[in-house]
Amino acid sequence: MIDQHGGNIDVARARHGGDGWIDLSTGINRRAYPIPPIPAEAWTMLPTAAAKAGLGQAAAQAYATTAAIVALPGAQAAIQLLPHLRPRGIARLLGPTYQDYGRVLRAAGWRVEQVADPAALVGADLALVVNPNNPDGRHHDPADLLALVGQVGLLVVDESFADAVPHLSLAPQAGRDGLLVLRSFGKFYGLAGVRLGFALGAAPLIEHLSALAGPWPVSGAAIAIGCVALADAAWTAATIARLAQEAPRLDALAIGAGWSVVGGTALFRLYHTPDAAAAQERLARHAIWSRRFGYSAHWLRLGLPGDRAEWARLAAAVTD
Amino acid sequence: MIDQHGGNIDVARARHGGDGWIDLSTGINRRAYPIPPIPAEAWTMLPTAAAKAGLGQAAAQAYATTAAIVALPGAQAAIQLLPHLRPRGIARLLGPTYQDYGRVLRAAGWRVEQVADPAALVGADLALVVNPNNPDGRHHDPADLLALVGQVGLLVVDESFADAVPHLSLAPQAGRDGLLVLRSFGKFYGLAGVRLGFALGAAPLIEHLSALAGPWPVSGAAIAIGCVALADAAWTAATIARLAQEAPRLDALAIGAGWSVVGGTALFRLYHTPDAAAAQERLARHAIWSRRFGYSAHWLRLGLPGDRAEWARLAAAVTD
């Protein structure tokens, strides 16, 4: 089944029945950061300027940047606001990539073009690169992307899957005019329900985005959790190390099933299968949910399983 | 001190020092709904379509409506999206009222006019009534507001403070074309940090708003909490009864201090004082924070204190 988004596990359940589904249809870490205690005031009070500044500082440290930062309810919220940041014009997306960019920009009256080569982005009013890319993991040297700044109206670099590859990140350069860097919190930390993400850029751009988002876009709980998690360098390092071992392990399972590796990131892998619909169906019979794409009859994307039991179930399912 | 918004208690603390502040600068209930257990999946997973539908059903029941509903991160989030719902034009606001309407619409290129008489709203591309109004509690018969539908491009009725006065609500009629009703969750339930509110209207309008907001605007925790709280009719009834007793009690304290009652709602009261700056300062010396308004040297708004100790401190402060 080809959904607009991964993660809609209730749809899989309705279609295939059964309980205990393992949702590998997203790139959300299944070994989530442990939820810290949440102070009562995080629920009862409007987030204060001080709380928001504290979260911004934690994010700045985690992302190694001195650029201006605004927290939003997910990187998705930044995508929703993009069309309103500049007068309508031509948007070029390096693709195929996360489809909501095209959908959101088109709905707001932008002309949207998908290009395959970064050089073809030049001249666009808004240019979008997801680095590393979803779903194929294609990645770009930050210096090459930086060279595009000034050659497009606004360069948006979505680093939703960059936590495990900090050397790819443009966050340290995000203060440059004409550059907007987006970060996701929920994917790497496994806390997508928290709804937290960040936009990094030059101060006037971030002030504009912040004015569009309003004074209290993220919850007090998101602020409390984000402050703790983003400051936990030990957890981050351990998670990067774990993912570096487990992504090849997932590839090995897939290759054993007769699939080939298209690419991927630390959090998900993209496989070429003989028949993606059949492969998805086979996994679904084991209550494992995967992701297909409308533009390919062969591509199947899998997130990394969480605990040992999930790995065992996946191993059994792919060789069924 | 005249802030853009109430609730920024850290600013009061920085200015006046001290600890243990009682924040009466907002209309947020200080006896909050108790936070129910939050399932782990609410943090880890993207909110599913089923979870969102469940929240919508709870809201529909609480607000006695069959209109389409979208949950947003606060009524504020709906305000932020209003300018993008229709082509730019003339917005008329029945005021004075919550100032963000004017600010957000102006920033998006709308011409904004404040009018004092509902009849003067006629002919606007977008007309806004807050019912009951913030800060003065002015309220309007729903039938009178309904008569405006069709005489303006879009009638927006902000019912952020209507929970205690359901007979004033247009939610049951929100399915009408040309009408958008906004509800706040955080104020009445005392959970402003949760960031939850709702927009109610005809299906195409709500679908448009939902497309602007994106697929996952509210957190899993907000959905879990909202589902429980909105279904708790006993708590709602008890809270309405308590507030009905306590608002006059606050008025009596104010009158004892030589102030007069301008108006208010169940959650806040607006007073005419000889000198609002001096009155705010006097309360601040007792670490009680209040709300002033740029357009009046006399108006001071107070939320209702929470427990017995807060009432005692306020009583001592106003007669200091």
XYZ file of C-alpha atoms in Angstrom:
640
model
C 0.000 0.000 0.000
C 1.299 3.423 -0.930
C 0.568 5.985 1.740
C 1.289 9.679 1.693
C 3.455 9.200 4.769
C 5.007 6.407 6.751
C 3.932 5.839 10.314
C 0.230 5.371 9.799
C 0.329 1.999 11.461
C -3.416 1.981 12.150
C -4.004 1.815 8.397
C -1.768 -1.250 8.163
C -3.607 -2.796 11.085
C -6.994 -2.125 9.501
C -5.874 -3.632 6.209
C -3.967 -6.667 7.415
C -5.399 -7.244 10.884
C -3.419 -8.561 13.813
C -1.700 -6.989 16.776
C 1.829 -6.258 17.833
C 2.848 -4.537 14.619
C 6.449 -3.441 14.199
C 6.367 -0.166 12.329
C 9.409 0.028 10.055
C 7.598 2.345 7.629
C 9.334 5.409 9.078
C 12.872 6.510 9.808
C 12.086 6.992 13.479
C 14.579 5.386 15.872
C 12.783 2.533 17.636
C 15.062 2.765 20.667
C 13.790 6.060 21.940
C 15.468 8.495 24.284
C 13.974 7.884 27.753
C 11.375 10.512 28.663
C 12.750 12.591 31.554
C 10.508 13.855 34.368
C 8.316 16.679 33.084
C 7.729 19.517 35.552
C 4.083 20.418 36.229
C 4.632 23.921 34.889
C 5.536 22.499 31.484
C 1.911 21.391 31.220
C 0.168 24.278 32.943
C 2.024 27.392 31.858
C 2.622 28.965 28.502
C 6.269 28.330 27.604
C 8.262 31.325 28.801
C 10.835 33.210 26.789
C 13.486 31.803 29.130
C 12.366 28.214 28.514
C 12.401 28.750 24.771
C 15.863 30.330 24.948
C 17.138 27.375 26.968
C 15.931 24.967 24.322
C 17.517 27.081 21.609
C 20.842 26.948 23.453
C 20.655 23.175 23.819
C 19.930 22.854 20.108
C 22.736 25.251 19.184
C 25.184 23.151 21.173
C 23.937 19.855 19.768
C 24.051 21.145 16.200
C 27.351 23.025 16.658
C 26.003 26.324 15.434
C 25.851 29.969 16.450
C 23.074 30.713 13.944
C 19.653 31.916 15.075
C 17.287 29.064 15.927
C 13.550 28.631 16.234
C 11.903 25.528 17.633
C 8.852 24.303 15.768
C 6.454 21.348 16.163
C 8.595 19.139 13.950
C 10.675 19.839 10.871
C 7.312 19.326 9.161
C 6.097 22.627 10.616
C 8.973 24.418 8.904
C 8.017 22.776 5.610
C 4.459 24.057 6.051
C 5.718 27.627 6.516
C 8.249 27.664 3.653
C 5.812 28.928 0.977
C 5.067 32.017 3.085
C 8.707 33.010 3.649
C 9.129 34.541 0.200
C 6.955 35.772 -2.677
C 5.701 32.909 -4.820
C 8.115 31.840 -7.527
C 9.949 28.811 -8.812
C 10.971 26.114 -6.358
C 13.413 23.432 -7.419
C 13.703 20.253 -5.395
C 16.566 17.807 -5.684
C 14.644 14.581 -5.977
C 13.056 12.221 -5.674
C 12.776 13.270 -2.031
C 10.300 13.786 0.788
C 7.135 14.523 -1.120
C 5.564 17.098 1.189
C 7.900 19.831 -0.079
C 6.352 19.670 -3.510
C 2.828 19.288 -2.234
C 3.002 22.185 0.227
C 4.699 24.586 -2.198
C 2.303 23.743 -5.058
C -0.730 24.195 -2.819
C 0.502 27.709 -2.002
C 0.851 28.643 -5.664
C 4.548 27.965 -6.260
C 5.797 26.427 -9.467
C 7.682 23.302 -8.428
C 10.313 21.512 -10.475
C 12.136 18.344 -9.504
C 15.732 18.164 -10.644
C 18.256 15.364 -10.350
C 21.465 17.395 -10.412
C 22.400 20.013 -7.782
C 23.668 22.321 -10.548
C 20.131 22.454 -11.941
C 18.963 24.137 -8.740
C 20.728 27.355 -9.744
C 18.357 30.227 -10.444
C 15.454 28.914 -8.390
C 13.703 31.272 -5.975
C 13.739 28.452 -3.466
C 15.935 25.370 -3.716
C 15.574 22.301 -1.537
C 18.101 19.624 -0.745
C 17.521 16.881 1.814
C 20.947 15.826 3.072
C 21.220 12.919 3.530
C 18.219 12.339 1.309
C 15.026 10.502 2.121
C 14.417 7.860 0.803
C 17.653 6.996 -1.032
C 20.317 8.303 1.349
C 22.052 10.322 -1.364
C 24.322 12.827 0.335
C 26.224 15.945 -0.561
C 29.433 17.527 0.574
C 28.504 20.608 2.656
C 30.996 22.680 0.639
C 29.156 21.845 -2.580
C 25.862 22.923 -1.067
C 27.395 26.074 0.360
C 28.478 26.997 -3.157
C 24.809 27.147 -4.120
C 24.062 29.863 -1.544
C 23.586 33.096 -3.444
C 22.944 31.232 -6.688
C 19.381 30.511 -5.554
C 16.951 32.802 -3.731
C 16.849 30.669 -0.602
C 18.649 27.362 -0.160
C 16.789 25.068 2.214
C 18.807 22.121 3.481
C 16.709 19.558 5.324
C 18.983 17.672 7.716
C 16.239 15.574 9.279
C 18.489 12.498 9.033
C 21.864 14.164 9.681
C 22.230 13.464 13.414
C 24.396 10.416 12.804
C 26.540 12.158 10.160
C 27.449 15.539 11.699
C 30.249 16.017 9.147
C 27.532 16.438 6.484
C 25.762 19.210 8.378
C 25.628 22.821 7.271
C 24.332 23.868 10.707
C 27.698 25.489 11.593
C 27.300 27.725 8.498
C 23.567 28.307 8.916
C 24.041 31.980 9.821
C 24.776 32.787 6.159
C 22.236 34.880 4.318
C 20.199 32.833 1.886
C 20.507 29.537 3.772
C 17.954 27.785 5.956
C 18.814 24.525 7.701
C 16.072 22.280 9.097
C 16.614 19.704 11.818
C 14.274 17.053 13.150
C 14.266 16.040 16.809
C 11.804 13.152 16.705
C 13.583 10.857 14.274
C 17.033 10.343 15.822
C 15.708 10.544 19.396
C 12.816 8.215 18.550
C 10.257 10.703 19.865
C 8.213 11.689 16.844
C 5.069 12.181 18.936
C 6.758 15.000 20.870
C 6.562 17.189 17.735
C 9.842 19.065 17.836
C 12.191 20.325 15.179
C 14.335 23.357 14.493
C 15.057 25.891 11.798
C 18.519 27.513 11.761
C 19.490 30.576 9.798
C 20.381 34.239 9.779
C 18.546 36.241 12.432
C 16.116 38.105 10.130
C 15.082 34.893 8.392
C 14.511 33.062 11.669
C 12.598 36.040 13.074
C 10.360 35.931 10.029
C 9.783 32.200 10.414
C 9.158 32.652 14.124
C 6.578 35.387 13.449
C 4.798 33.059 11.032
C 4.825 30.267 13.613
C 3.558 32.397 16.484
C 4.721 32.790 20.064
C 4.157 29.257 21.422
C 4.499 26.726 18.619
C 5.979 23.901 20.725
C 4.689 22.396 23.940
C 6.229 22.739 27.385
C 6.860 18.990 27.408
C 8.722 19.226 24.092
C 10.897 21.956 25.573
C 11.609 19.965 28.730
C 12.410 16.770 26.818
C 14.434 18.544 24.131
C 16.613 20.355 26.665
C 17.600 17.083 28.341
C 17.981 14.936 25.239
C 19.914 17.427 23.114
C 22.424 17.902 25.944
C 23.036 14.172 26.360
C 26.205 13.744 24.321
C 26.834 10.257 25.713
C 23.468 8.938 24.511
C 24.028 10.552 21.134
C 27.453 8.958 20.731
C 26.215 5.534 21.851
C 23.258 5.732 19.481
C 25.419 6.717 16.533
C 27.723 3.780 17.303
C 24.798 1.352 17.601
C 23.170 2.531 14.367
C 26.514 2.220 12.557
C 26.524 -1.479 13.423
C 22.864 -2.128 12.795
C 22.355 -0.527 9.385
C 24.767 -3.041 7.749
C 23.016 -5.821 9.666
C 19.698 -4.788 8.092
C 21.364 -4.656 4.678
C 22.671 -8.192 5.190
C 19.167 -9.455 5.953
C 17.835 -7.731 2.839
C 20.590 -9.102 0.619
C 19.850 -12.531 2.013
C 16.278 -12.052 0.838
C 17.478 -11.317 -2.679
C 17.098 -7.560 -2.501
C 19.807 -5.031 -3.307
C 20.762 -1.912 -1.399
C 19.835 1.368 -3.082
C 21.091 3.474 -0.194
C 19.881 4.882 3.077
C 20.865 6.578 6.282
C 21.648 5.388 9.786
C 17.908 5.270 10.527
C 16.438 3.664 7.413
C 17.566 1.648 4.367
C 16.168 1.599 0.853
C 16.094 -1.672 -1.061
C 15.448 -2.654 -4.659
C 13.151 -5.657 -4.578
C 11.792 -7.754 -7.444
C 8.275 -6.630 -6.524
C 7.817 -4.068 -3.753
C 4.096 -4.767 -3.358
C 4.764 -8.469 -2.834
C 7.646 -7.745 -0.453
C 5.506 -5.377 1.594
C 2.723 -7.954 1.690
C 5.101 -10.675 2.853
C 6.359 -8.538 5.731
C 2.806 -7.454 6.586
C 1.809 -11.087 7.080
C 4.334 -10.997 9.937
C 2.864 -7.727 11.208
C 5.878 -5.729 10.047
C 5.041 -2.511 8.255
C 7.246 -1.055 5.521
C 7.175 1.862 3.108
C 6.572 1.899 -0.628
C 6.779 4.786 -3.073
C 4.378 5.708 -5.862
C 7.183 6.314 -8.339
C 8.864 2.913 -8.053
C 7.509 -0.619 -8.293
C 10.733 -1.937 -6.764
C 11.725 0.315 -3.894
C 10.957 -0.713 -0.332
C 12.188 1.333 2.621
C 12.736 -0.163 6.060
C 13.533 1.529 9.320
C 15.869 -0.279 11.722
C 14.226 -2.737 14.133
C 14.495 -1.911 17.842
C 15.162 -4.720 20.279
C 16.375 -8.274 19.770
C 12.852 -9.653 19.399
C 12.109 -7.220 16.582
C 15.287 -8.223 14.758
C 14.361 -11.887 15.092
C 10.866 -11.296 13.714
C 12.218 -9.345 10.770
C 14.810 -12.023 10.010
C 12.070 -14.648 9.955
C 9.785 -12.477 7.824
C 12.248 -11.597 5.060
C 13.176 -15.236 4.484
C 9.583 -16.493 4.672
C 4.964 46.697 32.320
C 3.078 46.218 29.095
C 3.933 42.957 27.414
C 2.771 41.652 24.093
C 1.246 38.694 25.902
C 0.398 37.620 29.404
C 2.138 34.641 30.915
C 5.727 35.721 30.513
C 6.356 35.313 34.213
C 10.130 35.143 33.803
C 10.067 38.768 32.653
C 8.221 39.753 35.824
C 10.718 37.776 37.871
C 13.680 39.434 36.152
C 12.203 42.871 36.686
C 10.928 42.554 40.240
C 12.980 39.689 41.619
C 11.730 37.191 44.136
C 10.364 33.698 43.916
C 7.009 32.018 44.194
C 5.254 34.280 41.744
C 1.522 33.870 41.207
C 0.872 34.484 37.554
C -2.530 36.161 37.172
C -1.460 37.851 33.933
C -3.292 35.242 31.844
C -6.767 33.770 31.674
C -5.408 30.269 32.246
C -7.227 28.277 34.930
C -4.819 27.836 37.855
C -6.544 24.641 38.982
C -5.490 22.496 36.093
C -7.010 19.279 34.881
C -4.874 16.434 36.288
C -2.511 15.007 33.687
C -3.611 11.428 32.896
C -1.074 8.654 32.232
C 0.494 9.157 28.797
C 1.149 5.965 26.844
C 4.713 5.467 25.610
C 3.497 5.455 21.992
C 2.222 9.011 22.392
C 5.855 10.065 22.701
C 7.494 7.700 20.273
C 5.108 7.422 17.339
C 3.746 9.938 14.910
C 0.116 10.542 15.854
C -1.996 8.158 13.788
C -5.105 9.080 11.836
C -7.104 7.045 14.360
C -5.675 8.991 17.308
C -6.441 12.286 15.614
C -9.972 11.150 14.799
C -10.521 10.139 18.420
C -9.492 13.574 19.615
C -11.789 15.181 17.060
C -14.685 13.089 18.340
C -13.987 14.056 21.946
C -13.885 17.720 20.938
C -17.092 17.412 18.895
C -18.872 15.974 21.905
C -17.488 18.563 24.322
C -18.376 21.436 22.001
C -21.744 19.962 20.969
C -21.054 20.131 17.263
C -21.183 17.968 14.167
C -18.994 20.396 12.192
C -15.616 19.352 10.831
C -12.801 19.822 13.363
C -9.037 20.152 13.217
C -6.796 20.092 16.271
C -3.981 22.630 16.289
C -1.206 23.575 18.736
C -3.414 26.122 20.483
C -6.075 28.502 19.198
C -3.018 30.680 18.537
C -1.990 28.342 15.721
C -5.326 28.980 14.008
C -4.756 32.717 14.317
C -1.368 32.318 12.650
C -2.950 30.502 9.687
C -5.922 32.846 9.168
C -4.157 35.204 6.721
C -3.433 32.290 4.393
C -7.024 30.979 4.262
C -8.222 33.597 1.828
C -6.760 36.130 -0.624
C -5.556 39.273 1.158
C -8.265 41.843 1.706
C -9.910 43.875 4.430
C -10.136 42.371 7.906
C -12.374 43.973 10.500
C -11.910 43.129 14.153
C -14.462 43.885 16.842
C -12.242 45.518 19.405
C -10.350 46.196 21.448
C -9.566 42.517 21.577
C -6.713 40.004 21.558
C -4.044 41.910 19.714
C -2.440 39.083 17.763
C -5.268 39.040 15.234
C -4.344 42.496 14.021
C -0.637 41.858 14.160
C -0.715 38.565 12.290
C -3.090 39.785 9.571
C -1.159 43.032 9.037
C 2.143 41.163 8.798
C 0.651 39.057 5.988
C -0.433 42.118 4.026
C -4.068 42.430 5.106
C -5.663 45.799 5.727
C -6.942 45.665 9.299
C -9.657 47.850 10.777
C -10.871 47.796 14.356
C -14.563 48.483 14.778
C -16.651 48.858 17.924
C -20.046 47.823 16.568
C -20.794 44.359 15.127
C -22.806 45.998 12.327
C -19.612 47.695 11.137
C -18.111 44.264 10.385
C -20.418 43.892 7.365
C -18.584 43.871 4.058
C -15.220 42.749 5.424
C -13.375 39.922 3.694
C -12.626 38.522 7.125
C -14.443 39.543 10.311
C -13.318 38.600 13.791
C -15.337 38.488 16.997
C -13.972 37.100 20.254
C -16.969 35.843 22.242
C -16.805 36.392 25.142
C -14.189 39.022 24.453
C -10.703 39.300 25.865
C -10.025 41.510 27.808
C -13.395 43.096 28.590
C -15.764 40.098 28.593
C -18.170 41.725 26.139
C -20.408 39.019 24.752
C -22.790 38.558 21.887
C -25.923 36.547 21.326
C -25.023 33.689 18.961
C -28.067 34.538 16.819
C -26.728 38.058 16.252
C -23.372 36.676 15.152
C -25.021 34.092 12.939
C -26.800 36.921 11.144
C -23.395 38.215 10.055
C -22.543 34.986 8.224
C -22.823 35.701 4.511
C -22.514 39.446 5.114
C -18.759 39.063 5.511
C -16.332 36.898 3.541
C -15.439 34.716 6.512
C -16.715 35.215 10.054
C -14.188 34.020 12.628
C -15.590 33.603 16.126
C -12.900 33.015 18.736
C -14.469 31.155 21.649
C -11.257 30.744 23.628
C -13.132 31.745 26.807
C -16.519 30.163 26.059
C -16.139 26.875 27.952
C -17.987 28.219 30.980
C -20.757 29.817 28.885
C -21.794 27.118 26.390
C -25.042 28.985 25.600
C -22.898 31.652 23.892
C -21.175 29.165 21.607
C -21.689 28.976 17.870
C -19.942 25.582 17.765
C -23.261 23.789 17.126
C -23.706 25.962 14.001
C -20.062 25.836 12.913
C -20.809 23.693 9.876
C -22.281 26.708 8.075
C -20.368 28.033 5.098
C -18.539 31.251 5.876
C -18.117 30.580 9.603
C -15.025 29.462 11.483
C -15.159 28.845 15.233
C -11.958 28.646 17.291
C -11.692 26.928 20.656
C -8.840 26.888 23.151
C -8.069 23.816 25.242
C -5.349 25.206 27.481
C -7.229 28.026 29.163
C -10.246 26.330 30.741
C -8.364 23.102 31.460
C -5.404 25.036 32.844
C -2.973 23.271 30.506
C -1.626 26.010 28.264
C 1.747 24.285 27.928
C 0.093 21.320 26.196
C -0.544 23.527 23.132
C -3.954 22.376 21.991
C -6.878 24.137 20.389
C -9.450 23.467 17.711
C -10.932 25.028 14.614
C -14.519 24.079 13.703
C -16.206 24.762 10.389
C -17.532 23.404 7.114
C -15.513 20.468 5.782
C -13.767 22.285 2.880
C -12.658 25.131 5.150
C -11.310 22.765 7.793
C -9.567 20.678 5.143
C -7.894 23.826 3.879
C -6.803 24.814 7.387
C -5.597 21.287 8.031
C -3.538 21.290 4.817
C -1.931 24.561 5.918
C -1.171 23.099 9.353
C 0.298 19.855 8.048
C -0.237 16.246 9.020
C 0.952 16.236 12.641
C 0.467 19.682 14.181
C -0.272 18.495 17.737
C 1.738 16.168 19.945
C 0.790 12.666 20.976
C 0.642 13.852 24.584
C -1.789 16.627 23.637
C -4.004 14.047 21.939
C -3.892 11.693 24.926
C -4.625 14.475 27.426
C -7.276 16.123 25.285
C -9.182 12.877 24.775
C -9.456 12.306 28.523
C -10.112 15.889 29.614
C -12.676 16.780 26.957
C -14.690 13.663 27.840
C -14.750 14.480 31.554
C -18.150 16.119 31.866
C -18.081 15.936 35.667
C -14.854 17.935 35.932
C -16.183 20.465 33.449
C -19.415 20.944 35.409
C -17.580 21.240 38.718
C -15.117 23.735 37.266
C -17.872 25.880 35.778
C -19.625 25.889 39.174
C -16.427 26.796 41.020
C -15.544 29.600 38.620
C -19.086 30.973 38.906
C -18.474 31.427 42.630
C -14.937 32.695 42.403
C -15.232 35.383 39.732
C -17.566 37.469 41.974
C -15.185 36.844 44.866
C -12.340 38.373 42.837
C -14.581 41.292 41.907
C -15.339 41.864 45.595
C -11.617 42.019 46.392
C -11.077 44.513 43.589
C -13.981 46.698 44.620
C -12.598 46.670 48.141
C -9.362 48.047 46.697
C -11.256 50.927 45.105
C -11.304 49.512 41.588
C -14.409 49.064 39.454
C -15.388 46.096 37.307
C -15.181 46.667 33.561
C -16.165 43.093 32.755
C -14.571 39.721 32.260
C -15.198 36.042 31.863
C -15.202 33.086 34.225
C -11.403 32.885 33.925
C -10.313 36.526 34.171
C -11.678 39.883 35.272
C -10.936 43.355 33.964
C -10.795 46.283 36.381
C -10.678 50.038 36.030
C -8.058 51.277 38.454
C -6.956 54.833 39.251
C -3.500 54.013 37.882
C -2.902 50.624 36.312
C 0.894 50.954 36.439
C 0.791 51.645 40.167
C -1.682 48.836 40.769
C 0.468 46.379 38.832
C 3.515 47.517 40.773
C 1.740 47.055 44.101
C 0.749 43.490 43.243
C 4.231 42.774 41.892
C 5.738 43.666 45.248
C 3.771 40.675 46.531
C 5.025 38.545 43.621
C 1.639 38.580 41.907
C 1.733 39.235 38.199
C -1.074 41.058 36.373
C -1.808 42.285 32.875
C -1.873 45.829 31.550
C -2.834 47.086 28.104
C -1.095 49.665 25.937
C -4.337 51.412 25.072
C -5.503 52.119 28.630
C -3.802 53.734 31.612
C -6.519 52.339 33.865
C -7.265 48.772 32.860
C -5.766 45.899 34.809
C -6.705 42.311 34.068
C -6.460 39.543 36.663
C -6.878 35.821 36.259
C -8.506 33.927 39.126
C -6.176 32.711 41.873
C -5.907 28.952 42.359
C -5.778 27.556 45.850
C -6.610 29.072 49.233
C -3.066 30.356 49.776
C -3.129 32.245 46.486
C -6.430 33.877 47.386
C -5.028 34.938 50.742
C -1.923 36.445 49.160
C -3.989 38.354 46.623
C -6.328 39.659 49.332
C -3.345 40.946 51.278
C -1.751 42.473 48.188
C -4.737 44.444 46.903
C -5.303 46.107 50.273
C -1.605 46.786 50.872
